[in-house]
Structures are given as structure tokens and as C-alpha cells.
XYZ file of C-alpha atoms in Angstrom:
284
model
C 5.740 23.861 -20.520
C 7.128 24.988 -23.849
C 4.065 26.387 -25.621
C 4.122 23.612 -28.218
C 1.278 21.351 -29.296
C 0.723 18.237 -27.151
C 0.749 19.255 -23.524
C 0.655 17.231 -20.342
C -2.772 15.979 -19.301
C -2.862 18.306 -16.312
C -2.353 21.362 -18.565
C -5.094 20.163 -20.906
C -7.438 19.802 -17.938
C -6.442 23.232 -16.634
C -7.337 24.794 -19.980
C -10.662 22.970 -20.157
C -11.930 23.238 -16.613
C -9.649 25.514 -14.633
C -9.741 25.118 -10.851
C -12.587 22.621 -11.069
C -10.181 19.923 -12.250
C -6.728 21.224 -11.360
C -5.316 22.548 -8.089
C -2.332 22.333 -5.781
C -1.599 18.651 -5.214
C -2.679 17.152 -1.897
C -1.837 13.503 -2.708
C 1.080 11.930 -4.569
C -0.250 8.799 -6.313
C 2.128 5.861 -6.699
C 0.776 3.062 -8.894
C 1.647 0.573 -11.614
C 0.754 1.873 -15.063
C -0.637 -1.543 -16.026
C -3.684 -0.874 -13.809
C -6.688 0.612 -15.587
C -7.506 4.246 -14.890
C -11.093 3.331 -13.963
C -9.905 0.864 -11.317
C -7.333 3.275 -9.862
C -9.669 6.232 -9.619
C -12.735 4.343 -8.412
C -10.521 2.936 -5.643
C -9.228 6.435 -4.929
C -12.833 7.505 -4.435
C -13.337 4.691 -1.917
C -10.092 5.659 -0.162
C -11.240 9.294 0.075
C -14.589 8.219 1.536
C -12.939 5.960 4.141
C -10.497 8.648 5.219
C -12.844 11.632 5.172
C -11.214 13.404 2.213
C -13.473 15.747 0.267
C -13.068 14.614 -3.353
C -13.690 18.165 -4.592
C -10.662 19.341 -2.608
C -8.401 16.329 -3.214
C -5.942 16.903 -6.047
C -3.764 14.002 -7.129
C -0.259 14.283 -8.553
C 0.479 11.349 -10.825
C 3.380 10.981 -13.220
C 1.278 9.946 -16.192
C -0.823 13.135 -15.964
C 1.576 15.699 -14.529
C 4.686 14.925 -16.598
C 4.464 15.695 -20.323
C 4.743 12.176 -21.711
C 4.940 13.479 -25.291
C 8.244 15.190 -24.529
C 9.568 12.129 -22.695
C 8.766 9.956 -25.712
C 10.259 12.483 -28.149
C 13.563 12.541 -26.289
C 13.589 8.760 -26.000
C 13.100 8.412 -29.779
C 15.992 10.842 -30.339
C 18.191 8.721 -28.099
C 18.335 11.389 -25.398
C 18.475 9.703 -22.002
C 16.503 11.214 -19.163
C 18.921 12.043 -16.311
C 17.561 9.824 -13.564
C 19.266 11.779 -10.804
C 17.422 14.928 -11.879
C 14.165 12.967 -12.001
C 14.844 11.534 -8.563
C 15.429 15.008 -7.103
C 12.202 16.178 -8.746
C 10.404 13.170 -7.275
C 11.770 13.868 -3.804
C 10.716 17.520 -4.120
C 7.171 16.513 -5.063
C 6.925 14.040 -2.171
C 8.323 16.563 0.308
C 6.001 19.356 -0.864
C 2.854 17.211 -1.008
C 3.570 15.161 2.121
C 1.106 12.312 1.496
C 1.882 9.353 -0.773
C -1.016 7.034 -1.678
C 0.163 3.662 -3.029
C -2.365 1.691 -5.050
C -2.421 -2.115 -4.980
C -4.805 -3.595 -7.551
C -5.077 -6.832 -5.567
C -3.730 -8.239 -2.316
C -2.177 -11.372 -3.827
C 0.753 -10.654 -6.145
C -0.238 -7.052 -6.881
C 1.187 -5.295 -9.926
C 2.564 -2.624 -7.585
C 5.200 -4.842 -5.998
C 6.499 -6.033 -9.400
C 7.404 -2.588 -10.761
C 10.780 -1.055 -10.002
C 9.380 2.485 -10.358
C 6.932 1.802 -7.505
C 9.784 0.629 -5.251
C 11.662 3.774 -6.316
C 8.789 6.093 -5.398
C 8.331 4.438 -2.023
C 12.050 4.854 -1.325
C 11.742 8.561 -2.175
C 8.793 8.849 0.211
C 10.814 7.275 3.017
C 13.804 9.536 2.308
C 11.629 12.648 2.547
C 9.611 11.559 5.558
C 6.395 11.490 3.555
C 3.308 9.851 5.027
C 2.554 6.647 3.137
C -0.890 5.077 2.839
C -1.596 1.961 0.792
C -5.056 1.312 -0.567
C -6.794 -1.236 -2.774
C -10.304 -1.880 -4.097
C -12.862 -2.755 -1.436
C -13.559 -6.035 -3.255
C -9.911 -6.985 -2.741
C -10.123 -6.189 0.963
C -13.099 -8.566 1.161
C -11.110 -11.185 -0.775
C -8.186 -10.825 1.649
C -10.481 -11.353 4.634
C -12.022 -14.392 2.963
C -8.544 -15.869 2.434
C -7.759 -15.260 6.106
C -11.023 -16.877 7.146
C -10.369 -20.022 5.103
C -6.669 -20.445 5.861
C -5.567 -23.186 8.215
C -3.384 -21.800 11.037
C -0.311 -23.652 9.779
C -0.791 -22.206 6.282
C -0.823 -18.526 7.191
C 2.724 -18.263 5.863
C 1.252 -18.711 2.376
C -0.732 -15.489 2.858
C 2.308 -13.678 4.202
C 4.239 -14.844 1.151
C 1.600 -13.793 -1.373
C 2.649 -10.156 -1.679
C 4.588 -10.941 -4.842
C 7.915 -9.262 -5.567
C 9.271 -7.670 -2.388
C 12.892 -7.328 -3.515
C 13.693 -4.409 -5.750
C 16.329 -6.511 -7.512
C 13.507 -8.743 -8.819
C 11.216 -5.896 -9.900
C 10.873 -4.999 -13.570
C 10.563 -1.919 -15.777
C 9.409 -1.362 -19.339
C 12.867 -0.076 -20.307
C 15.907 -2.033 -19.029
C 17.952 1.179 -18.782
C 15.406 2.601 -16.300
C 15.723 -0.487 -14.142
C 19.521 -0.353 -14.158
C 19.563 3.360 -13.317
C 17.037 2.959 -10.505
C 19.028 0.132 -8.930
C 22.119 2.376 -9.041
C 20.164 5.211 -7.418
C 18.866 2.898 -4.689
C 22.401 1.630 -4.044
C 23.561 5.207 -3.434
C 20.684 5.853 -1.000
C 21.104 3.178 1.622
C 21.130 0.115 -0.607
C 18.652 -2.530 -1.684
C 18.594 -4.391 1.640
C 17.359 -1.313 3.468
C 14.850 -0.464 0.716
C 13.513 -4.036 0.626
C 13.003 -4.156 4.378
C 11.116 -0.851 4.340
C 9.010 -2.008 1.394
C 8.008 -5.330 2.996
C 7.214 -3.583 6.277
C 4.939 -1.052 4.567
C 2.998 -3.726 2.657
C 2.622 -5.994 5.682
C 1.510 -3.136 7.923
C -1.105 -2.169 5.353
C -2.587 -5.672 5.218
C -2.527 -5.858 9.007
C -4.475 -2.587 9.153
C -7.037 -4.039 6.742
C -7.368 -7.151 8.895
C -7.600 -5.116 12.089
C -10.180 -2.655 10.768
C -12.497 -5.389 9.512
C -11.986 -7.991 12.224
C -14.046 -5.889 14.643
C -16.987 -6.280 12.253
C -16.838 -10.080 12.535
C -16.452 -10.709 16.251
C -18.600 -13.860 16.058
C -16.452 -15.344 13.294
C -13.974 -17.398 15.344
C -12.055 -18.688 12.312
C -11.352 -15.167 11.127
C -10.546 -13.917 14.632
C -8.179 -16.836 15.245
C -6.291 -16.277 12.017
C -6.084 -12.491 12.306
C -4.738 -12.930 15.816
C -2.236 -15.536 14.531
C -1.192 -13.161 11.746
C -0.506 -10.411 14.284
C 1.451 -12.823 16.445
C 3.450 -14.163 13.489
C 4.570 -10.635 12.605
C 5.416 -9.840 16.223
C 2.434 -7.530 16.811
C 1.499 -9.203 20.093
C -0.079 -6.165 21.732
C -2.411 -5.838 18.731
C -3.240 -9.538 19.018
C -4.030 -9.120 22.725
C -6.210 -6.045 22.179
C -8.159 -7.863 19.482
C -8.722 -10.878 21.721
C -9.799 -8.596 24.587
C -12.380 -6.924 22.364
C -13.749 -10.246 21.129
C -13.872 -11.589 24.687
C -15.800 -8.555 25.934
C -18.272 -9.007 23.076
C -18.749 -12.733 23.698
C -18.996 -12.453 27.495
C -21.765 -9.894 27.105
C -23.664 -12.039 24.628
C -23.094 -15.626 25.781
C -22.935 -17.731 28.969
C -19.505 -18.223 30.547
C -19.263 -21.870 29.471
C -20.105 -21.166 25.833
C -17.443 -22.696 23.508
C -16.822 -19.342 21.810
C -16.157 -17.659 25.165
C -13.831 -20.474 26.229
C -11.968 -20.438 22.899
C -11.472 -16.662 23.045
C -10.179 -16.875 26.626
C -7.697 -19.540 25.530
C -6.483 -17.378 22.621
C -6.068 -14.412 24.948
C -4.184 -16.485 27.526
C -1.784 -17.745 24.843
C -1.145 -14.189 23.691
C -0.455 -13.038 27.262
C 2.028 -15.899 27.641
C 3.828 -14.781 24.484
C 3.951 -11.273 25.964
C 5.351 -12.825 29.164
C 2.433 -11.319 31.048
C 1.884 -14.409 33.121
C -0.380 -12.846 35.740
C -2.872 -11.759 33.083
C -2.641 -15.211 31.466
């Protein structure tokens, strides 16, 4: 804040609407700038509704609104390089103070988020500061993900697991090559790319598993979906989750169908296979 014309968006909003639009941040938003504002914020509204956040009390910190982009551009045009280390410390401070990082994926297959080096950078900062990370995406994309799971043949589930796009920070891009080079140097000094890549892949996979798990209960009669969600859990080593899902489906089917019904038999077989993988032979 320097008192000059052209302020940050957050200061313009503060002047126009005061506390109605601006308050102490409760969420740090990590997203690719290529996503439209309408898509990001409509999805944020859905995320708030799903998680019980009062939108009138949810204040989002986002770089594009909270950092004065006019001053950044001015310094860039003058050839003044932004000290990335100072920016990184500022980023870590924001994540530590806010505590919750919401990462927006515009779609489940090859999302813009995974292709941007800044997004990898922000997620690394969140991990370094112990921030709570929650991914979210439009509800239509969650439905699309479930439809892909439903249609996939069991031996083709690897194609869904491999559809997350860029999951190596070395392959991610930035608008300015110097930003990318500086970020890779910063990552190297904070545990290295291998560690960052593993954490990134784990976060994305866990998010998609949560989506599958939360919706699978709504489709207990859909054996194709149940089979593939269970197989997805098993493929990622989440065998206890696979077993619990099968147990829930079995309880539903046993209560609604005769014991010799094909759906009951198929669910029992799935559950037995999961127990075997868990080496729980008595239960199998």
C-alpha cells in the first residue's frame, strides 16, 4: 500500500464495501489463473455448501486479488526481478496464518492446476507449514469422474489413475520462464522435486478417492461403479476403505434382495477378495 493510484483488488473492495466484502482471510485459494473467475467462485460456493461454511463469513485470500498486480507489472517492465525467496516466505506466512488451503481443479482429467508450476509451489508451501489442504472442483466434474469410473473396464482403471495430467513439477509450466527456474531452485532447497512430486500426487489421488467414496454410497445398486471404485481403492493400497465400501453395499443388498440374488453374490465375492488381500482369511 503506497497511496498511489491503482490499488490491489482487495483494497478497492474494502473502499467500496468495507467489511461486507473484505475481512480476515479464512481460506487460502490456490488455482490456475487460466480458469475463469465465474467458474472458480461458483465452485467455491458449492465447496462452502458441502462443507458447511457460511459464505458471508468465508474470506478468500488469492494472489490475483490480494497482491497489487499493477506494482508487480511495473517492476517487471522496469526489469526489476521479484525476489522469489521473499515471496516464498510471504506465501508460507499466509498459509501458516490462514491454516486452510483450498486447491481448485477445473476438471478431473488433465486439470489446469497440475500443469502450473505456481500451483505446485503453493502446495509445497502448504505442506511445509502444516496447512490443511482441501481440493475441490465443479460438481459437474465430480459427476463426470463418476461416469468415467462407471464405464471403465477393470483392466483400464490405470488410464483414470494416469489422467491427472502433469504430476511432476519439472514438467509444469509458468508464464515467465524466470519464475519457473526460480521456483524449481526453491523446491530443490526445500526437500527436492522427488519429495514434492510424491506429496502432490498423493494429494490429488486422495482427493479423487474422497470424491469416489462420498458418491459411491449414493449408488449402492450400481454394481459397475461399486466394482470399479473398490478396484480403485485396492489399486492405490486403500484396502480397508475397499472392504468398508463392500461391507456397506453388502448390508444394503442383503436387506433388499434374496440371498441368492446375483448382486448379493457378486458383492460377497468382491468382499471376500478384499479380505484375502488384507490377509484376513477368516473373514474371507
